[in-house]
Amino acid sequence: MTIQRAAVIGAGVMGSGIAAHIANAGVPVLLLDIVPKDAPEAGRSVIAEGAIARLLKTDPAPLMHRRNAGLITPGNTEDDLEKLAECDWIVEAVLENPKIKQDLYKKIQKHRKKGSIVSSNTSTLPIAVLTKGLPETFAKDFLVTHFFNPPRYMRLLEIVAGPKTGKAAVETIRAFCDERLGKGVVDAKDTPGFIANRLGVFWIEAAVSAAVEGGLTVEEADAVMGRPMGIPKTGVFGLLDLVGLDLSRYVSREMTAALPKDDAYHEVRTDLPLFEKLIDEGYTGRKGKGGFYRLDRTDGKREKQAIDLSTGAYAPARRPRLDSVTAAGRDLRRLAEYPDKTGAYAWRVLSQLLVYAASLIPEIADDIAAADEAMRLGYAWKEGPFQLADRLGADWLVTRLEEEGREVPDLLRKAAEAGGFYGVENGVLQYLTVEGEYADLERRDGVLLLEDVKRASEPVRRNGSASLWDLGDGVLCLEFHSKMNALDQESLKMVEDSVKLVPKAHKGLVIYNEGTNFSVGANIGLALFAANVALWPMIEELVATGQRVYKALKYAPFPVVGAPSGMALGGACEILMHCDAIQAHAETYTGLVEVGVGVIPGWGGCKELLTRWATAPRAPKGPMPPVAKAFETIGTAQVAKSAAEAQEMMILRAGDGITMNRDRLLADAKARALALADGYAPPEEVGLHLPGETGRAAIEMAVRDFELKGLVTPHDRVVVEELKQVLTGGATDFVDEVGEDDLLMLERKAFMKLIRHPGTLARVEHMLETGKPLRN
């Protein structure tokens, strides 16, 4: 069975978020909730209707495109349950109350069609409780699908099957959630908290209690628990503020009630009076007045403050400079050994977590790989607990635990004897089984990861900023790997090398990497350095090289597929626009953002965006519409917040592809390159008819309107003048045809003029210092 229509019952934050993400997959979804007491006839579905309205206002957006809201139909559980007969998958996301859920299931059973699948988003209730008293036919089609909030952005989905759940139901949901929703699907056991919350909530409780007992400030605790361990910089107290102190206490109480009396969770959990005091006073975290951190806006200021864990008083938050963190760098063992309170804190929390995790396999999951994946995808850790154990060294970990007289789980001893929880055999990643033997870590069909290619082979070519890898079947992969994958001379050199190497023995090229971001664009720090010492020829050569290399890529005698994920800004967006096709991860955030630092796109971005709008089949025709569209996009530094939005902006074209699951992106891009290779011919150059002075006059009218509203700064005006000149074709008029080289020359001249301007240098310097644009 395939999922062609779905329903979500429960239109709260989680339920509406699930509905939104199903709509993101292009699947119509029915969103139901109760009828409010005393609701008028016309307002019986007001809860679901209000939820959909909020989806369109929420930031970050649950919807990948606003039009996806049209796929969500609101309704209520009194008038619309018969519509469940049209649905293949019904998701329950109501209150964590067994009676409420069971009563709802009985109603669902009356209306659902035979073979439809029902799942619960519960995070605490066992399947035996949920399905008690329900017929076998219901239990056969029932499972738990535990999404993490927000459903669009958190990749983890834990699937829990009951003893009566049919295999077909599990496989149908697994395939749909993997391929259509982009989830990392992990099989969990039917135990309290499943995998991620069982481990994550334990870690939070251990970290909080250790911080209090160790006399650490919240800033110190977060500095240790965050980036040094590959955990988001929120650390533990920042995470509690993000999740909500009230929700975290609710989950803590549920775990306390559900777990066996001898579970180690009870040893680390602490009832802090400060927690209850904060919640009672409305300090529930970011959604309230603040939490462990707050933003003080007294007298018009904006001061971040942190709470004192012992007194409950707020004071200005400080960024601690910890000797332990500085000395350790990326050496986790050195951090845990550091002889001060922060080193002791790191060891205490890590050792408790790793011992706990090792004691829970196979109780909560079949293997360590599932547990690590759950923590990476559900809590955004770079490494799961068993990977962290390998960073410490399993043998060292066992030795220190024994020296302290602490219990060592059997699985941890087996890892110490084997040499770690993970290993590599013949280029294949392996994990330690509960029997103490290594097994290959098998990827799902349709998954190709560059990390596996790199583990099993050597690069075809490599420099400090980029590498070429052989993906097999005649396709090479160009990987950027500088800091934040910023583009510099070496990046461009590898693009140029690719153009020369691929035709010799290969069919196509994919541009892809597995960094957090595809690329943040050109290395503006390098540009600022060159500008500060007046190395103008160096900057001009970099611009000219980028133009030459990108054009060579566009007209290479083989297909090129760009495969971005995360941010692809400025020069990175420009390289994508010179590819034959783009196969983008759904969470691609891209745009020509150069005006934010006071310049314009200089590597062909203006030219390519004009060409896209001028040649798009359904776009308005004539000299002016492409110019207007390009000016709007570039002049306001628009950034698409999804691949779907990028398609609307014409960065992706109608024929470009979108992959929902990040792990499937490289395989999809490779397949696209091979499909294009059969009978491939490079594109023909397109000349453009541009409006010249007439077009500049039309743009000027719009700009003056913005100026009158105070929306154009003095340096914006400087940039606008150059952008107008480029987009309208310089001295041309609409009778003349402007070629690519003409537009590239205009781009280059405008860029060099702007990069010399003091206003641009001020913007670049401000961006490098603060990460934010300067409005000068």
PDB file of C-alpha atoms in Angstrom, residues 216-226 232-242 245 274 278 282-297 303-309 312-320 345:
ATOM      1  CA  LEU A 216      28.892  25.561  38.154  1.00  0.00           C
ATOM      2  CA  THR A 217      27.097  28.499  36.632  1.00  0.00           C
ATOM      3  CA  VAL A 218      24.614  27.801  33.845  1.00  0.00           C
ATOM      4  CA  GLU A 219      27.038  29.434  31.392  1.00  0.00           C
ATOM      5  CA  GLU A 220      29.893  27.172  32.515  1.00  0.00           C
ATOM      6  CA  ALA A 221      27.738  24.060  32.326  1.00  0.00           C
ATOM      7  CA  ASP A 222      26.556  24.899  28.818  1.00  0.00           C
ATOM      8  CA  ALA A 223      30.092  25.708  27.684  1.00  0.00           C
ATOM      9  CA  VAL A 224      31.189  22.217  28.747  1.00  0.00           C
ATOM     10  CA  MET A 225      28.087  20.286  27.666  1.00  0.00           C
ATOM     11  CA  GLY A 226      27.829  22.011  24.259  1.00  0.00           C
ATOM     12  CA  PRO A 232      24.447  22.112  20.052  1.00  0.00           C
ATOM     13  CA  LYS A 233      25.747  25.279  21.720  1.00  0.00           C
ATOM     14  CA  THR A 234      22.540  25.520  23.759  1.00  0.00           C
ATOM     15  CA  GLY A 235      24.138  22.905  26.033  1.00  0.00           C
ATOM     16  CA  VAL A 236      21.739  21.649  28.688  1.00  0.00           C
ATOM     17  CA  PHE A 237      20.219  24.757  30.296  1.00  0.00           C
ATOM     18  CA  GLY A 238      19.777  26.486  26.964  1.00  0.00           C
ATOM     19  CA  LEU A 239      18.070  23.326  25.700  1.00  0.00           C
ATOM     20  CA  LEU A 240      15.687  23.313  28.653  1.00  0.00           C
ATOM     21  CA  ASP A 241      14.741  26.919  27.839  1.00  0.00           C
ATOM     22  CA  LEU A 242      14.154  25.921  24.217  1.00  0.00           C
ATOM     23  CA  LEU A 245      10.721  24.059  31.599  1.00  0.00           C
ATOM     24  CA  LEU A 274      14.158  26.522  41.472  1.00  0.00           C
ATOM     25  CA  LEU A 278      10.475  29.527  37.674  1.00  0.00           C
ATOM     26  CA  GLY A 282       5.922  32.231  34.199  1.00  0.00           C
ATOM     27  CA  TYR A 283       9.587  31.610  33.454  1.00  0.00           C
ATOM     28  CA  THR A 284       8.958  28.540  31.317  1.00  0.00           C
ATOM     29  CA  GLY A 285      11.753  29.188  28.822  1.00  0.00           C
ATOM     30  CA  ARG A 286      11.792  30.984  25.503  1.00  0.00           C
ATOM     31  CA  LYS A 287       8.035  30.688  25.100  1.00  0.00           C
ATOM     32  CA  GLY A 288       7.565  32.468  28.457  1.00  0.00           C
ATOM     33  CA  LYS A 289       9.350  35.317  30.197  1.00  0.00           C
ATOM     34  CA  GLY A 290      12.629  33.438  30.052  1.00  0.00           C
ATOM     35  CA  GLY A 291      14.056  30.514  31.956  1.00  0.00           C
ATOM     36  CA  PHE A 292      17.630  29.802  32.942  1.00  0.00           C
ATOM     37  CA  TYR A 293      18.399  32.607  30.536  1.00  0.00           C
ATOM     38  CA  ARG A 294      16.258  35.644  29.855  1.00  0.00           C
ATOM     39  CA  LEU A 295      16.406  38.797  27.760  1.00  0.00           C
ATOM     40  CA  ASP A 296      16.087  41.900  29.927  1.00  0.00           C
ATOM     41  CA  ARG A 297      14.454  44.750  28.013  1.00  0.00           C
ATOM     42  CA  GLU A 303      20.624  42.358  27.830  1.00  0.00           C
ATOM     43  CA  LYS A 304      20.962  38.587  28.008  1.00  0.00           C
ATOM     44  CA  GLN A 305      20.937  37.427  31.594  1.00  0.00           C
ATOM     45  CA  ALA A 306      21.535  34.084  33.283  1.00  0.00           C
ATOM     46  CA  ILE A 307      20.143  32.794  36.539  1.00  0.00           C
ATOM     47  CA  ASP A 308      22.227  31.925  39.579  1.00  0.00           C
ATOM     48  CA  LEU A 309      21.394  28.291  40.384  1.00  0.00           C
ATOM     49  CA  GLY A 312      17.671  32.310  41.743  1.00  0.00           C
ATOM     50  CA  ALA A 313      18.823  35.854  40.923  1.00  0.00           C
ATOM     51  CA  TYR A 314      19.531  37.002  37.372  1.00  0.00           C
ATOM     52  CA  ALA A 315      22.762  38.716  36.327  1.00  0.00           C
ATOM     53  CA  PRO A 316      24.295  39.614  32.939  1.00  0.00           C
ATOM     54  CA  ALA A 317      25.217  36.424  31.094  1.00  0.00           C
ATOM     55  CA  ARG A 318      28.928  35.976  30.528  1.00  0.00           C
ATOM     56  CA  ARG A 319      30.717  33.861  27.977  1.00  0.00           C
ATOM     57  CA  PRO A 320      33.072  31.832  30.139  1.00  0.00           C
ATOM     58  CA  TYR A 345      31.691  17.974  35.585  1.00  0.00           C
TER      59      TYR A 345
END
